[in-house]
mmCIF file of C-alpha atoms in Angstrom:
data_model
loop_
_atom_site.group_PDB
_atom_site.id
_atom_site.type_symbol
_atom_site.label_atom_id
_atom_site.label_comp_id
_atom_site.label_asym_id
_atom_site.label_seq_id
_atom_site.Cartn_x
_atom_site.Cartn_y
_atom_site.Cartn_z
ATOM 1 C CA MET A 1 -5.511 236.410 233.451
ATOM 2 C CA ILE A 2 -8.661 234.710 234.742
ATOM 3 C CA MET A 3 -9.315 235.607 238.345
ATOM 4 C CA GLU A 4 -10.891 233.090 240.715
ATOM 5 C CA ARG A 5 -13.685 235.499 241.560
ATOM 6 C CA GLU A 6 -14.714 235.440 237.901
ATOM 7 C CA ILE A 7 -15.000 231.668 237.682
ATOM 8 C CA LEU A 8 -16.273 230.714 241.128
ATOM 9 C CA THR A 9 -19.797 231.447 242.185
ATOM 10 C CA THR A 10 -21.523 231.092 245.518
ATOM 11 C CA ALA A 11 -22.047 227.420 246.308
ATOM 12 C CA PRO A 12 -25.593 226.012 246.311
ATOM 13 C CA GLU A 13 -27.404 226.010 249.639
ATOM 14 C CA GLY A 14 -27.799 222.249 249.567
ATOM 15 C CA ALA A 15 -24.064 221.788 249.364
ATOM 16 C CA ALA A 16 -23.417 224.265 252.151
ATOM 17 C CA ALA A 17 -25.882 222.493 254.385
ATOM 18 C CA GLY A 18 -24.281 219.095 253.767
ATOM 19 C CA GLY A 19 -27.521 217.476 252.653
ATOM 20 C CA ALA A 20 -28.397 215.604 249.488
ATOM 21 C CA LEU A 21 -27.651 217.625 246.369
ATOM 22 C CA THR A 22 -30.054 218.213 243.537
ATOM 23 C CA VAL A 23 -29.055 217.526 239.963
ATOM 24 C CA ALA A 24 -28.667 221.279 239.379
ATOM 25 C CA GLU A 25 -26.474 221.682 242.461
ATOM 26 C CA ARG A 26 -24.205 218.833 241.415
ATOM 27 C CA LYS A 27 -23.904 220.323 237.940
ATOM 28 C CA ALA A 28 -23.015 223.759 239.359
ATOM 29 C CA ILE A 29 -20.236 222.423 241.588
ATOM 30 C CA ILE A 30 -18.765 220.256 238.836
ATOM 31 C CA GLU A 31 -18.771 223.235 236.458
ATOM 32 C CA GLN A 32 -16.910 225.306 239.057
ATOM 33 C CA LEU A 33 -14.301 222.571 239.437
ATOM 34 C CA GLU A 34 -13.909 222.326 235.666
ATOM 35 C CA SER A 35 -13.494 226.113 235.426
ATOM 36 C CA LEU A 36 -10.856 226.053 238.139
ATOM 37 C CA GLN A 37 -9.036 223.198 236.413
ATOM 38 C CA LEU A 38 -9.049 225.019 233.076
ATOM 39 C CA ALA A 39 -8.069 228.431 234.479
ATOM 40 C CA GLU A 40 -5.110 227.107 236.461
ATOM 41 C CA ASN A 41 -4.139 224.293 234.080
ATOM 42 C CA LEU A 42 -4.532 221.686 236.823
ATOM 43 C CA SER A 43 -4.255 217.952 236.236
ATOM 44 C CA ASN A 44 -7.000 215.457 237.089
ATOM 45 C CA SER A 45 -4.780 214.304 239.957
ATOM 46 C CA ALA A 46 -4.631 217.838 241.392
ATOM 47 C CA ILE A 47 -8.419 218.153 241.392
ATOM 48 C CA ALA A 48 -8.724 214.647 242.817
ATOM 49 C CA ARG A 49 -6.555 215.682 245.756
ATOM 50 C CA LEU A 50 -8.994 218.493 246.501
ATOM 51 C CA LEU A 51 -11.828 215.969 246.539
ATOM 52 C CA ASP A 52 -9.858 213.290 248.401
ATOM 53 C CA CYS A 53 -10.499 210.731 245.684
ATOM 54 C CA SER A 54 -8.597 209.163 242.799
ATOM 55 C CA ALA A 55 -8.031 210.839 239.443
ATOM 56 C CA ALA A 56 -10.157 208.122 237.853
ATOM 57 C CA THR A 57 -13.038 208.890 240.228
ATOM 58 C CA TRP A 58 -12.895 212.605 239.398
ATOM 59 C CA SER A 59 -12.894 211.739 235.695
ATOM 60 C CA LEU A 60 -16.079 209.685 236.181
ATOM 61 C CA ILE A 61 -17.685 212.413 238.310
ATOM 62 C CA ARG A 62 -17.138 215.131 235.717
ATOM 63 C CA LYS A 63 -18.584 212.877 233.015
ATOM 64 C CA GLY A 64 -21.609 212.015 235.171
ATOM 65 C CA ARG A 65 -20.730 208.325 235.198
ATOM 66 C CA TYR A 66 -19.760 207.788 238.838
ATOM 67 C CA SER A 67 -22.098 205.218 240.405
ATOM 68 C CA GLY A 68 -21.069 205.721 244.031
ATOM 69 C CA ASN A 69 -21.916 208.459 246.534
ATOM 70 C CA VAL A 70 -20.882 211.473 244.471
ATOM 71 C CA ASP A 71 -22.314 213.945 246.992
ATOM 72 C CA LYS A 72 -19.651 213.219 249.606
ATOM 73 C CA PHE A 73 -16.953 214.314 247.147
ATOM 74 C CA LEU A 74 -18.903 217.348 245.959
ATOM 75 C CA HIS A 75 -19.506 218.495 249.538
ATOM 76 C CA ARG A 76 -15.726 218.473 250.020
ATOM 77 C CA ALA A 77 -15.365 220.430 246.795
ATOM 78 C CA GLU A 78 -17.887 223.016 248.007
ATOM 79 C CA VAL A 79 -15.830 223.707 251.132
ATOM 80 C CA VAL A 80 -12.665 224.200 249.061
ATOM 81 C CA LEU A 81 -14.372 226.331 246.430
ATOM 82 C CA LYS A 82 -16.041 228.537 249.015
ATOM 83 C CA ALA A 83 -12.743 229.125 250.805
ATOM 84 C CA ARG A 84 -10.991 229.982 247.541
ATOM 85 C CA ALA A 85 -13.770 232.334 246.449
ATOM 86 C CA GLU A 86 -13.613 234.253 249.728
ATOM 87 C CA ARG A 87 -9.826 234.282 249.981
ATOM 88 C CA LYS A 88 -8.083 237.574 249.221
ATOM 89 C CA ASP A 89 -5.674 237.393 246.302
ATOM 90 C CA LEU A 90 -2.103 237.151 247.529
ATOM 91 C CA PRO A 91 -0.063 239.931 245.943
ATOM 92 C CA THR A 92 3.122 238.021 246.679
ATOM 93 C CA SER A 93 2.218 235.580 243.893
ATOM 94 C CA GLU A 94 2.907 238.334 241.341
ATOM 95 C CA PHE A 95 6.377 239.614 240.518
ATOM 96 C CA VAL A 96 6.958 243.267 241.383
ATOM 97 C CA GLU A 97 10.056 244.637 239.665
ATOM 98 C CA THR A 98 11.774 246.281 242.601
ATOM 99 C CA SER A 99 15.447 247.231 242.379
ATOM 100 C CA ILE A 100 16.216 243.957 244.165
ATOM 101 C CA GLY A 101 14.133 241.978 241.692
ATOM 102 C CA ARG A 102 15.842 243.696 238.740
ATOM 103 C CA GLY A 103 19.235 242.911 240.234
ATOM 104 C CA ILE A 104 18.399 239.212 240.550
ATOM 105 C CA LEU A 105 17.075 239.075 236.977
ATOM 106 C CA LYS A 106 20.261 240.751 235.739
ATOM 107 C CA ILE A 107 22.494 238.197 237.470
ATOM 108 C CA CYS A 108 20.426 235.288 236.133
ATOM 109 C CA ARG A 109 20.635 236.716 232.594
ATOM 110 C CA LEU A 110 24.406 237.128 232.948
ATOM 111 C CA ALA A 111 24.833 233.507 234.001
ATOM 112 C CA ALA A 112 22.654 232.326 231.118
ATOM 113 C CA ASP A 113 24.530 234.474 228.579
ATOM 114 C CA LEU A 114 27.932 233.285 229.806
ATOM 115 C CA GLY A 115 26.902 229.655 230.348
ATOM 116 C CA ASP A 116 28.000 230.061 233.946
ATOM 117 C CA MET A 117 26.855 229.268 237.468
ATOM 118 C CA ALA A 118 25.137 231.958 239.559
ATOM 119 C CA LEU A 119 24.566 232.482 243.259
ATOM 120 C CA VAL A 120 21.683 234.569 244.636
ATOM 121 C CA LEU A 121 21.788 235.396 248.342
ATOM 122 C CA THR A 122 19.283 237.618 250.142
ATOM 123 C CA PRO A 123 17.712 237.789 253.582
ATOM 124 C CA SER A 124 14.294 236.182 253.836
ATOM 125 C CA GLY A 125 11.445 238.354 252.587
ATOM 126 C CA CYS A 126 13.252 240.323 249.853
ATOM 127 C CA GLY A 127 11.434 238.834 246.848
ATOM 128 C CA LYS A 128 14.160 236.386 245.800
ATOM 129 C CA THR A 129 11.780 233.524 245.050
ATOM 130 C CA ALA A 130 9.404 235.734 243.054
ATOM 131 C CA ALA A 131 12.317 237.026 240.968
ATOM 132 C CA LEU A 132 13.719 233.549 240.305
ATOM 133 C CA ARG A 133 10.284 232.300 239.277
ATOM 134 C CA GLU A 134 9.877 235.310 237.006
ATOM 135 C CA PHE A 135 13.200 234.647 235.314
ATOM 136 C CA ALA A 136 12.161 231.029 234.744
ATOM 137 C CA ARG A 137 8.835 232.208 233.313
ATOM 138 C CA ARG A 138 10.536 234.599 230.903
ATOM 139 C CA ARG A 139 12.907 231.899 229.663
ATOM 140 C CA GLY A 140 10.073 229.461 229.001
ATOM 141 C CA GLU A 141 11.050 225.850 228.302
ATOM 142 C CA GLN A 142 14.757 226.639 228.526
ATOM 143 C CA ALA A 143 14.548 227.148 232.291
ATOM 144 C CA ILE A 144 13.481 224.840 235.099
ATOM 145 C CA TYR A 145 12.658 226.207 238.547
ATOM 146 C CA ILE A 146 12.865 223.815 241.493
ATOM 147 C CA GLN A 147 12.253 224.710 245.112
ATOM 148 C CA ALA A 148 14.429 222.167 246.821
ATOM 149 C CA GLY A 149 13.430 222.557 250.461
ATOM 150 C CA GLU A 150 13.183 219.433 252.564
ATOM 151 C CA TYR A 151 11.434 217.460 249.811
ATOM 152 C CA GLY A 152 14.352 217.478 247.406
ATOM 153 C CA ARG A 153 17.410 217.638 249.627
ATOM 154 C CA THR A 154 18.976 214.286 248.701
ATOM 155 C CA LYS A 155 20.773 213.512 245.462
ATOM 156 C CA LEU A 156 18.150 210.978 244.414
ATOM 157 C CA ALA A 157 15.240 213.260 245.274
ATOM 158 C CA LEU A 158 16.808 216.109 243.286
ATOM 159 C CA LEU A 159 17.496 213.847 240.307
ATOM 160 C CA ARG A 160 13.915 212.583 240.305
ATOM 161 C CA GLU A 161 12.571 216.133 240.411
ATOM 162 C CA LEU A 162 14.854 217.107 237.546
ATOM 163 C CA ALA A 163 13.727 214.045 235.590
ATOM 164 C CA ARG A 164 10.086 214.984 236.088
ATOM 165 C CA SER A 165 10.666 218.623 235.143
ATOM 166 C CA LEU A 166 12.657 217.658 232.043
ATOM 167 C CA GLY A 167 9.914 215.319 230.854
ATOM 168 C CA ALA A 168 11.825 212.075 231.272
ATOM 169 C CA ASP A 169 9.759 208.883 231.212
ATOM 170 C CA ALA A 170 7.995 207.732 234.348
ATOM 171 C CA ALA A 171 10.509 204.937 234.910
ATOM 172 C CA ALA A 172 13.282 207.528 235.343
ATOM 173 C CA GLU A 173 11.325 209.248 238.116
ATOM 174 C CA ARG A 174 11.240 205.973 240.043
ATOM 175 C CA GLY A 175 14.717 204.752 239.181
ATOM 176 C CA THR A 176 17.976 204.432 241.058
ATOM 177 C CA ILE A 177 20.506 207.245 241.320
ATOM 178 C CA GLU A 178 22.414 205.827 238.348
ATOM 179 C CA SER A 179 19.419 205.290 236.038
ATOM 180 C CA THR A 180 17.749 208.578 236.917
ATOM 181 C CA ALA A 181 21.025 210.483 236.509
ATOM 182 C CA ALA A 182 21.462 208.914 233.067
ATOM 183 C CA ALA A 183 17.936 210.007 232.074
ATOM 184 C CA VAL A 184 18.531 213.554 233.308
ATOM 185 C CA ARG A 185 21.877 213.765 231.544
ATOM 186 C CA ALA A 186 20.314 212.514 228.309
ATOM 187 C CA LYS A 187 17.618 215.207 228.421
ATOM 188 C CA LEU A 188 20.139 217.961 229.149
ATOM 189 C CA ALA A 189 22.463 216.730 226.407
ATOM 190 C CA ALA A 190 19.598 216.600 223.904
ATOM 191 C CA ALA A 191 18.672 220.209 224.697
ATOM 192 C CA TYR A 192 22.273 221.412 224.313
ATOM 193 C CA SER A 193 22.954 219.267 221.213
ATOM 194 C CA GLY A 194 26.653 220.057 221.142
ATOM 195 C CA GLY A 195 26.046 223.791 221.212
ATOM 196 C CA ILE A 196 23.449 223.868 218.446
ATOM 197 C CA GLY A 197 20.657 224.154 220.987
ATOM 198 C CA ALA A 198 20.359 226.214 224.170
ATOM 199 C CA ALA A 199 21.728 224.765 227.400
ATOM 200 C CA LYS A 200 19.082 224.237 230.049
ATOM 201 C CA ILE A 201 18.968 226.670 232.971
ATOM 202 C CA LEU A 202 18.423 224.876 236.280
ATOM 203 C CA ILE A 203 17.217 227.296 238.984
ATOM 204 C CA ILE A 204 17.400 225.719 242.423
ATOM 205 C CA ASP A 205 15.746 227.743 245.180
ATOM 206 C CA GLU A 206 16.220 226.978 248.893
ATOM 207 C CA ALA A 207 19.445 225.310 247.832
ATOM 208 C CA GLN A 208 20.960 225.266 251.320
ATOM 209 C CA THR A 209 18.744 222.314 252.229
ATOM 210 C CA LEU A 210 20.500 220.207 249.579
ATOM 211 C CA GLU A 211 22.931 217.643 250.860
ATOM 212 C CA ALA A 212 26.552 218.211 249.875
ATOM 213 C CA SER A 213 26.468 215.429 247.282
ATOM 214 C CA ALA A 214 23.382 216.966 245.655
ATOM 215 C CA LEU A 215 25.113 220.353 245.386
ATOM 216 C CA ASN A 216 28.138 218.653 243.854
ATOM 217 C CA LEU A 217 25.866 216.826 241.412
ATOM 218 C CA LEU A 218 24.725 220.193 240.036
ATOM 219 C CA ARG A 219 28.365 221.156 239.467
ATOM 220 C CA ASN A 220 28.828 217.894 237.567
ATOM 221 C CA LEU A 221 25.885 218.718 235.281
ATOM 222 C CA HIS A 222 27.401 222.157 234.669
ATOM 223 C CA ASP A 223 30.875 220.752 233.943
ATOM 224 C CA ASP A 224 29.613 217.918 231.737
ATOM 225 C CA PRO A 225 30.658 218.929 228.167
ATOM 226 C CA ASP A 226 27.552 217.269 226.738
ATOM 227 C CA CYS A 227 25.157 219.149 229.063
ATOM 228 C CA GLN A 228 26.822 222.416 230.127
ATOM 229 C CA ALA A 229 23.749 223.260 232.200
ATOM 230 C CA VAL A 230 23.505 226.792 233.564
ATOM 231 C CA ILE A 231 22.999 226.519 237.331
ATOM 232 C CA VAL A 232 21.425 229.220 239.522
ATOM 233 C CA LEU A 233 21.461 228.563 243.267
ATOM 234 C CA GLY A 234 19.326 230.765 245.502
ATOM 235 C CA ASP A 235 18.784 230.969 249.265
ATOM 236 C CA THR A 236 19.352 233.137 252.297
ATOM 237 C CA TRP A 237 22.836 233.672 253.711
ATOM 238 C CA ARG A 238 22.673 230.252 255.324
ATOM 239 C CA LEU A 239 23.726 228.909 251.897
ATOM 240 C CA HIS A 240 26.815 231.129 251.999
ATOM 241 C CA ALA A 241 27.661 229.663 255.396
ATOM 242 C CA GLU A 242 27.221 226.116 254.074
ATOM 243 C CA LEU A 243 29.482 226.775 251.091
ATOM 244 C CA GLY A 244 32.143 228.067 253.470
ATOM 245 C CA ARG A 245 32.298 224.783 255.376
ATOM 246 C CA ILE A 246 35.268 222.531 254.849
ATOM 247 C CA GLY A 247 33.607 219.248 255.730
ATOM 248 C CA GLY A 248 30.637 219.253 253.333
ATOM 249 C CA ILE A 249 32.378 217.153 250.718
ATOM 250 C CA ALA A 250 35.926 215.908 250.302
ATOM 251 C CA GLY A 251 38.093 218.947 249.711
ATOM 252 C CA GLY A 252 35.293 221.314 250.621
ATOM 253 C CA TYR A 253 33.183 223.360 248.216
ATOM 254 C CA GLU A 254 36.094 225.075 246.454
ATOM 255 C CA GLN A 255 35.384 223.336 243.143
ATOM 256 C CA LEU A 256 31.772 224.529 243.337
ATOM 257 C CA THR A 257 32.291 228.100 244.544
ATOM 258 C CA SER A 258 35.048 228.748 241.976
ATOM 259 C CA ARG A 259 32.475 228.295 239.229
ATOM 260 C CA PHE A 260 30.170 231.131 240.313
ATOM 261 C CA GLY A 261 30.617 233.705 237.580
ATOM 262 C CA ALA A 262 27.605 235.799 238.606
ATOM 263 C CA VAL A 263 26.644 236.633 242.178
ATOM 264 C CA PHE A 264 23.847 238.724 243.682
ATOM 265 C CA ALA A 265 24.375 239.226 247.404
ATOM 266 C CA LEU A 266 22.135 241.389 249.573
ATOM 267 C CA SER A 267 23.160 241.248 253.226
ATOM 268 C CA LEU A 268 20.949 241.612 256.272
ATOM 269 C CA THR A 269 22.387 245.075 256.902
ATOM 270 C CA ASP A 270 21.917 246.394 253.362
ATOM 271 C CA PRO A 271 19.056 248.946 253.381
ATOM 272 C CA ILE A 272 15.816 248.249 251.523
ATOM 273 C CA PRO A 273 15.186 251.264 249.258
ATOM 274 C CA GLU A 274 12.106 253.322 250.063
ATOM 275 C CA ALA A 275 11.306 253.321 246.334
ATOM 276 C CA ASP A 276 11.013 249.508 246.472
ATOM 277 C CA VAL A 277 8.624 249.798 249.410
ATOM 278 C CA ALA A 278 6.455 252.325 247.534
ATOM 279 C CA LEU A 279 6.417 250.135 244.402
ATOM 280 C CA LEU A 280 5.497 246.998 246.313
ATOM 281 C CA GLY A 281 2.927 248.847 248.431
ATOM 282 C CA ARG A 282 1.213 250.106 245.289
ATOM 283 C CA ALA A 283 1.067 246.556 243.900
ATOM 284 C CA VAL A 284 -0.369 245.194 247.163
ATOM 285 C CA ILE A 285 -3.213 247.695 247.469
ATOM 286 C CA ASP A 286 -3.985 247.220 243.768
ATOM 287 C CA ALA A 287 -4.242 243.463 244.356
ATOM 288 C CA LEU A 288 -6.549 244.122 247.299
ATOM 289 C CA GLY A 289 -8.887 246.077 245.022
ATOM 290 C CA CYS A 290 -8.085 249.497 246.488
ATOM 291 C CA ARG A 291 -7.804 252.749 244.595
ATOM 292 C CA GLY A 292 -5.630 255.755 245.285
ATOM 293 C CA ASP A 293 -2.094 255.999 246.604
ATOM 294 C CA LEU A 294 -0.483 255.201 249.908
ATOM 295 C CA PRO A 295 0.089 258.315 252.047
ATOM 296 C CA GLY A 296 3.697 259.499 251.997
ATOM 297 C CA ASP A 297 4.143 259.128 255.751
ATOM 298 C CA SER A 298 2.757 255.576 255.525
ATOM 299 C CA ILE A 299 5.390 254.695 252.908
ATOM 300 C CA LYS A 300 8.115 256.019 255.205
ATOM 301 C CA TRP A 301 6.635 254.056 258.127
ATOM 302 C CA LEU A 302 6.517 250.881 256.038
ATOM 303 C CA ALA A 303 10.067 251.515 254.841
ATOM 304 C CA ARG A 304 11.233 251.399 258.454
ATOM 305 C CA GLN A 305 9.490 248.051 258.917
ATOM 306 C CA ALA A 306 11.219 246.779 255.778
ATOM 307 C CA GLN A 307 14.611 247.275 257.418
ATOM 308 C CA THR A 308 13.756 244.726 260.110
ATOM 309 C CA LYS A 309 13.652 240.928 259.976
ATOM 310 C CA GLY A 310 11.157 239.919 257.296
ATOM 311 C CA LYS A 311 12.134 242.842 255.029
ATOM 312 C CA LEU A 312 9.690 243.454 252.153
ATOM 313 C CA ARG A 313 7.456 240.626 253.324
ATOM 314 C CA ASN A 314 6.595 242.867 256.286
ATOM 315 C CA VAL A 315 5.154 245.428 253.873
ATOM 316 C CA VAL A 316 2.872 242.869 252.268
ATOM 317 C CA LYS A 317 1.685 241.391 255.545
ATOM 318 C CA LEU A 318 1.059 244.753 257.239
ATOM 319 C CA LEU A 319 -0.961 246.141 254.338
ATOM 320 C CA ARG A 320 -3.011 242.970 254.068
ATOM 321 C CA ALA A 321 -3.583 242.868 257.837
ATOM 322 C CA CYS A 322 -4.680 246.507 257.808
ATOM 323 C CA TYR A 323 -7.131 245.845 254.987
ATOM 324 C CA HIS A 324 -8.505 242.716 256.669
ATOM 325 C CA VAL A 325 -8.978 244.242 260.123
ATOM 326 C CA ALA A 326 -10.746 247.280 258.649
ATOM 327 C CA ASP A 327 -12.901 245.048 256.462
ATOM 328 C CA CYS A 328 -13.933 242.932 259.467
ATOM 329 C CA ALA A 329 -14.980 246.139 261.219
ATOM 330 C CA GLY A 330 -17.123 247.075 258.234
ATOM 331 C CA ARG A 331 -14.855 249.995 257.330
ATOM 332 C CA ARG A 332 -12.556 250.857 254.445
ATOM 333 C CA ALA A 333 -8.848 250.992 255.098
ATOM 334 C CA ALA A 334 -7.095 254.271 254.354
ATOM 335 C CA PHE A 335 -3.701 252.749 255.238
ATOM 336 C CA THR A 336 -2.695 255.629 257.468
ATOM 337 C CA VAL A 337 0.211 255.252 259.887
ATOM 338 C CA HIS A 338 -2.303 254.995 262.755
ATOM 339 C CA GLU A 339 -4.143 252.152 261.016
ATOM 340 C CA LEU A 340 -0.958 250.329 260.012
ATOM 341 C CA ASP A 341 0.446 250.598 263.521
ATOM 342 C CA TYR A 342 -2.775 249.178 264.964
ATOM 343 C CA ALA A 343 -2.661 246.309 262.412
ATOM 344 C CA ALA A 344 0.940 245.594 263.433
ATOM 345 C CA GLY A 345 -0.239 244.895 266.972
ATOM 346 C CA VAL A 346 -3.086 242.702 265.756
ATOM 347 C CA ARG A 347 -0.729 240.459 263.782
ATOM 348 C CA GLY A 348 1.586 239.982 266.729
ATOM 349 C CA GLY A 349 3.966 242.873 266.194
ATOM 350 C CA LEU A 350 4.669 245.764 268.516
ATOM 351 C CA SER A 351 2.446 248.826 268.174
ATOM 352 C CA GLN A 352 4.375 252.045 268.672
ATOM 353 C CA LEU A 353 1.353 254.312 269.101
ATOM 354 C CA GLU A 354 -1.302 254.341 271.778
ATOM 355 C CA HIS A 355 -4.617 252.871 270.646
ATOM 356 C CA LYS A 356 -7.513 253.323 273.054
ATOM 357 C CA ALA A 357 -9.791 251.942 270.353
ATOM 358 C CA PRO A 358 -9.369 250.576 266.836
ATOM 359 C CA PRO A 359 -8.834 253.433 264.345
ATOM 360 C CA TRP A 360 -12.035 252.449 262.557
ATOM 361 C CA ALA A 361 -14.089 252.812 265.740
ATOM 362 C CA ARG A 362 -13.472 256.554 265.935
ATOM 363 C CA ALA A 363 -16.196 259.030 265.107
ATOM 364 C CA LYS A 364 -16.633 259.675 261.424
ATOM 365 C CA GLU A 365 -15.522 263.296 261.710
ATOM 366 C CA ASP A 366 -12.255 262.125 263.301
ATOM 367 C CA GLN A 367 -11.507 259.760 260.475
ATOM 368 C CA PRO A 368 -8.609 260.895 258.256
ATOM 369 C CA ALA A 369 -9.382 261.633 254.633
ATOM 370 C CA PRO A 370 -8.721 258.354 252.796
ATOM 371 C CA ALA A 371 -5.754 258.409 250.446
ATOM 372 C CA ALA A 372 -6.099 254.809 249.347
ATOM 373 C CA VAL A 373 -9.577 253.399 249.680
ATOM 374 C CA ALA A 374 -10.763 249.827 249.301
ATOM 375 C CA GLY A 375 -13.063 249.639 246.319
#
């Protein structure tokens, strides 16, 4: 994997100052943008959005053929590149195979093997999205992951997103409900090919935001004998509440819920295993460039935070906050309970210990021996 820090260099002084760029400075910034585009497989349109220009303009800029004021776009690029180069890598972007993550993968595999529908319910912050994305990654072209949210809540919006993800022509993405549905159905049917091929797996995250008709549409695609799409719906327990309503669609959601042959349900009161906290904590400090292990009492302290609202996300945020606050003080985080508790107060939580001064401000001889040290 190519890391951003390996492809992005410090921006030229001329760019940082906002003045006219030299030929060498322009070349350096364009090369950084090209490296970013290659490393992350970004389209010309994606890079153009960073520059606040059109895809055609970016294409001319990279070829050295743009006749307008190229510096104004490259100055914008410098700001973005500098921010990305200095940003800490987010460990949440990587899948950590906790017991919860393994459970979600198992349910998704079961649904795919049985050609069934699956339901994944967890409290927020348990790694559901990372696990669903990982399952989609492992299944390659067979699976499509869509984060519905507010952008794709209507039937037409969902159909257009499915059309785009399935590689339907551009006209289908702009069509009516009927024409776009026909294009989606054709793509799904072609993949299944009467059972000769593999049915597509449609993974819909944040599914509770979908309107009732959009949820019912997914059932139709599953029931369609020519498509037989495997459907995985994921969200917090608000989705469970929605599916229990009578008035969502005519007759309620009974037709939909009766088709769930695989269910992963982690309630708000189910405990988060300490082993999951230790595994995730190790991944976070590795991503932050630290060496060593988390102290045992720190893992237990973090495990208690993981039982509260936010769950495993609390672990990530507390470790990152601890690292950042120590780094700003010019010190190296040891991730002790004292340091983590202080960081909890900094990020708006409630510190449980008394802190007359930041842990990193104490005399050197009072500093605890570091167990995990930022490298």
